């Protein structure tokens, strides 16, 4: 069964700190791993994504680390800001002609000023 | 350019009724996917359409159906609504179907079934 497990469920970080969210997957038939940020009442917004042939990708304060052998990937938010407070979802795209995304359960991040 | 648009924003229906949700993809995108997001959970895949053809279907009952029009907009239809159908319904747009192209989500339609 294709699953993506995400942890922690919730996270509280002080302003300026590093937020780390982890995901693990159980099926190798994935070819793309995006992270989405969702604010209350809004749709998920694509934040950053990585392909499995790359071990790390950085865009501004956001970095994805990818460990193919361990089937794990993580999102690091450097210098976390109160405006980063949102729910974050990791996802994995099924290798097929559907582009189907399997999402993790989400992590609610609160950055305290 | 406008992003993915969805209508209506909110909808309240009664059990047993039918509902139609609409989505317009980003200009130039030919693929639309539908997801259901129950409160407190990640989105669950319902359908993907590419060039007006269904490319994939998630684990949802036949009460759920969809179609894509020549202008690449899409409709999601749900018949015989159940209380458990209450959720945020999200439409995602991508340049192509399959294993290429990022998916960009719209704001969603919040469906409440009473």
GROMACS .gro file of C-alpha atoms in nm:
model
  227
    1UNK     CA    1   0.000   0.000   0.000
    2UNK     CA    2   0.126   0.344  -0.084
    3UNK     CA    3   0.158   0.559   0.226
    4UNK     CA    4   0.334   0.871   0.340
    5UNK     CA    5   0.378   0.920   0.714
    6UNK     CA    6   0.447   1.267   0.851
    7UNK     CA    7   0.571   1.385   1.190
    8UNK     CA    8   0.535   1.567   1.417
    9UNK     CA    9   0.163   1.639   1.412
   10UNK     CA   10   0.228   1.982   1.563
   11UNK     CA   11   0.533   2.195   1.622
   12UNK     CA   12   0.602   2.513   1.818
   13UNK     CA   13   0.917   2.709   1.736
   14UNK     CA   14   1.050   3.044   1.852
   15UNK     CA   15   1.101   3.318   1.599
   16UNK     CA   16   1.440   3.278   1.436
   17UNK     CA   17   1.459   2.908   1.513
   18UNK     CA   18   1.471   2.610   1.277
   19UNK     CA   19   1.153   2.414   1.206
   20UNK     CA   20   1.200   2.053   1.097
   21UNK     CA   21   0.923   1.831   0.961
   22UNK     CA   22   0.984   1.470   0.865
   23UNK     CA   23   0.818   1.231   0.622
   24UNK     CA   24   0.868   0.866   0.539
   25UNK     CA   25   0.724   0.663   0.256
   26UNK     CA   26   0.660   0.293   0.216
   27UNK     CA   27   0.653   0.242  -0.158
   28UNK     CA   28   0.928   0.302  -0.409
   29UNK     CA   29   0.693   0.388  -0.695
   30UNK     CA   30   0.718   0.760  -0.630
   31UNK     CA   31   0.904   1.001  -0.858
   32UNK     CA   32   0.858   1.346  -0.707
   33UNK     CA   33   0.822   1.480  -0.354
   34UNK     CA   34   0.659   1.823  -0.306
   35UNK     CA   35   0.585   2.015   0.011
   36UNK     CA   36   0.273   2.227   0.043
   37UNK     CA   37   0.189   2.509   0.285
   38UNK     CA   38  -0.173   2.564   0.377
   39UNK     CA   39  -0.325   2.854   0.569
   40UNK     CA   40  -0.670   2.821   0.729
   41UNK     CA   41  -0.947   2.846   0.474
   42UNK     CA   42  -0.706   2.835   0.179
   43UNK     CA   43  -0.590   2.574  -0.066
   44UNK     CA   44  -0.242   2.418  -0.035
   45UNK     CA   45   0.034   2.625  -0.195
   46UNK     CA   46   0.336   2.454  -0.351
   47UNK     CA   47   0.640   2.546  -0.144
   48UNK     CA   48   0.933   2.341  -0.270
   49UNK     CA   49   0.981   2.000  -0.433
   50UNK     CA   50   1.254   1.747  -0.498
   51UNK     CA   51   1.315   1.449  -0.725
   52UNK     CA   52   1.465   1.127  -0.583
   53UNK     CA   53   1.794   1.162  -0.773
   54UNK     CA   54   1.880   1.471  -0.564
   55UNK     CA   55   1.974   1.461  -0.195
   56UNK     CA   56   1.907   1.824  -0.108
   57UNK     CA   57   1.732   2.127  -0.252
   58UNK     CA   58   1.733   2.476  -0.108
   59UNK     CA   59   1.509   2.770  -0.193
   60UNK     CA   60   1.554   3.072   0.031
   61UNK     CA   61   1.484   2.971   0.391
   62UNK     CA   62   1.336   2.634   0.287
   63UNK     CA   63   1.544   2.320   0.237
   64UNK     CA   64   1.439   1.965   0.151
   65UNK     CA   65   1.671   1.681   0.253
   66UNK     CA   66   1.608   1.348   0.079
   67UNK     CA   67   1.740   1.006   0.184
   68UNK     CA   68   1.645   0.755  -0.084
   69UNK     CA   69   1.784   0.447   0.091
   70UNK     CA   70   1.594   0.526   0.411
   71UNK     CA   71   1.283   0.635   0.218
   72UNK     CA   72   1.272   0.954   0.421
   73UNK     CA   73   1.262   1.323   0.341
   74UNK     CA   74   1.236   1.634   0.552
   75UNK     CA   75   1.162   2.004   0.532
   76UNK     CA   76   1.382   2.253   0.716
   77UNK     CA   77   1.262   2.611   0.765
   78UNK     CA   78   1.550   2.832   0.867
   79UNK     CA   79   1.500   3.158   1.059
   80UNK     CA   80   1.134   3.070   1.117
   81UNK     CA   81   0.897   3.368   1.121
   82UNK     CA   82   0.546   3.415   1.266
   83UNK     CA   83   0.419   3.439   0.907
   84UNK     CA   84   0.535   3.078   0.855
   85UNK     CA   85   0.267   2.963   1.098
   86UNK     CA   86   0.056   2.727   0.887
   87UNK     CA   87  -0.007   2.359   0.820
   88UNK     CA   88   0.258   2.185   0.611
   89UNK     CA   89   0.197   1.873   0.405
   90UNK     CA   90   0.453   1.650   0.246
   91UNK     CA   91   0.344   1.452  -0.057
   92UNK     CA   92   0.470   1.190  -0.297
   93UNK     CA   93   0.370   1.157  -0.659
   94UNK     CA   94   0.288   0.809  -0.784
   95UNK     CA   95   0.488   0.705  -1.089
   96UNK     CA   96   0.207   0.662  -1.337
   97UNK     CA   97   0.013   0.853  -1.599
   98UNK     CA   98  -0.217   1.002  -1.335
   99UNK     CA   99   0.014   1.235  -1.143
  100UNK     CA  100  -0.164   1.120  -0.829
  101UNK     CA  101  -0.027   1.276  -0.509
  102UNK     CA  102  -0.028   1.088  -0.179
  103UNK     CA  103  -0.025   1.332   0.112
  104UNK     CA  104   0.104   1.304   0.465
  105UNK     CA  105  -0.126   1.383   0.754
  106UNK     CA  106   0.005   1.737   0.798
  107UNK     CA  107   0.205   1.931   1.057
  108UNK     CA  108   0.066   2.242   1.221
  109UNK     CA  109   0.351   2.486   1.279
  110UNK     CA  110   0.327   2.773   1.522
  111UNK     CA  111   0.612   3.024   1.529
  112UNK     CA  112   0.608   3.233   1.846
  113UNK     CA  113   0.729   3.594   1.824
  114UNK     CA  114  -0.204   3.535  -1.475
  115UNK     CA  115  -0.490   3.410  -1.262
  116UNK     CA  116  -0.436   3.096  -1.060
  117UNK     CA  117  -0.673   2.805  -1.028
  118UNK     CA  118  -1.027   2.924  -0.964
  119UNK     CA  119  -1.307   2.725  -0.806
  120UNK     CA  120  -1.675   2.791  -0.754
  121UNK     CA  121  -1.869   2.815  -0.540
  122UNK     CA  122  -1.660   2.904  -0.236
  123UNK     CA  123  -1.901   2.754   0.012
  124UNK     CA  124  -2.200   2.527  -0.028
  125UNK     CA  125  -2.452   2.380   0.212
  126UNK     CA  126  -2.655   2.079   0.098
  127UNK     CA  127  -2.890   1.828   0.255
  128UNK     CA  128  -2.831   1.452   0.264
  129UNK     CA  129  -2.944   1.283  -0.056
  130UNK     CA  130  -2.902   1.592  -0.272
  131UNK     CA  131  -2.669   1.636  -0.566
  132UNK     CA  132  -2.386   1.888  -0.597
  133UNK     CA  133  -2.174   2.021  -0.883
  134UNK     CA  134  -1.839   2.190  -0.817
  135UNK     CA  135  -1.648   2.378  -1.084
  136UNK     CA  136  -1.282   2.444  -1.153
  137UNK     CA  137  -1.089   2.653  -1.405
  138UNK     CA  138  -0.720   2.563  -1.439
  139UNK     CA  139  -0.429   2.799  -1.484
  140UNK     CA  140  -0.418   2.929  -1.841
  141UNK     CA  141  -0.226   2.684  -2.059
  142UNK     CA  142  -0.263   2.392  -1.819
  143UNK     CA  143  -0.434   2.089  -1.968
  144UNK     CA  144  -0.472   1.866  -1.663
  145UNK     CA  145  -0.708   1.895  -1.369
  146UNK     CA  146  -0.710   1.678  -1.057
  147UNK     CA  147  -0.969   1.671  -0.781
  148UNK     CA  148  -0.894   1.605  -0.415
  149UNK     CA  149  -1.108   1.578  -0.103
  150UNK     CA  150  -0.969   1.721   0.220
  151UNK     CA  151  -1.149   1.628   0.538
  152UNK     CA  152  -1.082   1.861   0.831
  153UNK     CA  153  -0.751   1.781   0.997
  154UNK     CA  154  -0.627   1.549   0.723
  155UNK     CA  155  -0.425   1.567   0.405
  156UNK     CA  156  -0.599   1.582   0.066
  157UNK     CA  157  -0.716   1.252  -0.086
  158UNK     CA  158  -0.703   1.197  -0.463
  159UNK     CA  159  -1.040   1.161  -0.636
  160UNK     CA  160  -0.983   1.202  -1.012
  161UNK     CA  161  -0.741   1.327  -1.271
  162UNK     CA  162  -0.837   1.446  -1.618
  163UNK     CA  163  -0.601   1.525  -1.902
  164UNK     CA  164  -0.712   1.643  -2.244
  165UNK     CA  165  -1.073   1.565  -2.147
  166UNK     CA  166  -0.997   1.202  -2.065
  167UNK     CA  167  -1.004   1.042  -1.720
  168UNK     CA  168  -0.649   0.932  -1.637
  169UNK     CA  169  -0.697   0.816  -1.281
  170UNK     CA  170  -0.952   0.755  -1.012
  171UNK     CA  171  -0.904   0.727  -0.637
  172UNK     CA  172  -1.086   0.506  -0.392
  173UNK     CA  173  -1.419   0.688  -0.403
  174UNK     CA  174  -1.767   0.547  -0.471
  175UNK     CA  175  -1.946   0.579  -0.803
  176UNK     CA  176  -2.150   0.863  -0.655
  177UNK     CA  177  -1.849   1.076  -0.747
  178UNK     CA  178  -1.804   1.164  -1.113
  179UNK     CA  179  -1.625   1.432  -1.308
  180UNK     CA  180  -1.564   1.560  -1.655
  181UNK     CA  181  -1.335   1.802  -1.835
  182UNK     CA  182  -1.448   2.041  -2.104
  183UNK     CA  183  -1.275   2.151  -2.427
  184UNK     CA  184  -1.152   2.467  -2.253
  185UNK     CA  185  -0.991   2.239  -1.986
  186UNK     CA  186  -1.225   2.351  -1.708
  187UNK     CA  187  -1.375   2.072  -1.505
  188UNK     CA  188  -1.677   1.975  -1.299
  189UNK     CA  189  -1.697   1.739  -1.004
  190UNK     CA  190  -2.038   1.589  -0.938
  191UNK     CA  191  -2.146   1.410  -0.624
  192UNK     CA  192  -2.481   1.233  -0.606
  193UNK     CA  193  -2.682   1.114  -0.306
  194UNK     CA  194  -2.481   1.323  -0.062
  195UNK     CA  195  -2.387   1.174   0.273
  196UNK     CA  196  -2.284   1.355   0.591
  197UNK     CA  197  -1.936   1.213   0.540
  198UNK     CA  198  -1.902   1.401   0.212
  199UNK     CA  199  -1.860   1.723   0.410
  200UNK     CA  200  -1.510   1.842   0.324
  201UNK     CA  201  -1.299   2.093   0.135
  202UNK     CA  202  -1.289   1.994  -0.231
  203UNK     CA  203  -0.972   2.100  -0.403
  204UNK     CA  204  -0.891   2.129  -0.768
  205UNK     CA  205  -0.530   2.110  -0.883
  206UNK     CA  206  -0.401   2.223  -1.220
  207UNK     CA  207  -0.090   2.106  -1.402
  208UNK     CA  208   0.064   2.155  -1.744
  209UNK     CA  209   0.038   1.789  -1.833
  210UNK     CA  210  -0.093   1.475  -1.674
  211UNK     CA  211   0.119   1.197  -1.540
  212UNK     CA  212   0.465   1.214  -1.400
  213UNK     CA  213   0.556   1.561  -1.511
  214UNK     CA  214   0.458   1.908  -1.406
  215UNK     CA  215   0.386   2.053  -1.066
  216UNK     CA  216   0.030   2.062  -0.937
  217UNK     CA  217  -0.110   2.396  -0.825
  218UNK     CA  218  -0.417   2.401  -0.605
  219UNK     CA  219  -0.714   2.632  -0.606
  220UNK     CA  220  -0.875   2.776  -0.292
  221UNK     CA  221  -1.126   2.492  -0.270
  222UNK     CA  222  -1.499   2.463  -0.225
  223UNK     CA  223  -1.615   2.403   0.131
  224UNK     CA  224  -1.908   2.159   0.116
  225UNK     CA  225  -2.124   2.108   0.423
  226UNK     CA  226  -2.384   1.831   0.416
  227UNK     CA  227  -2.656   1.852   0.683
   0.00000   0.00000   0.00000
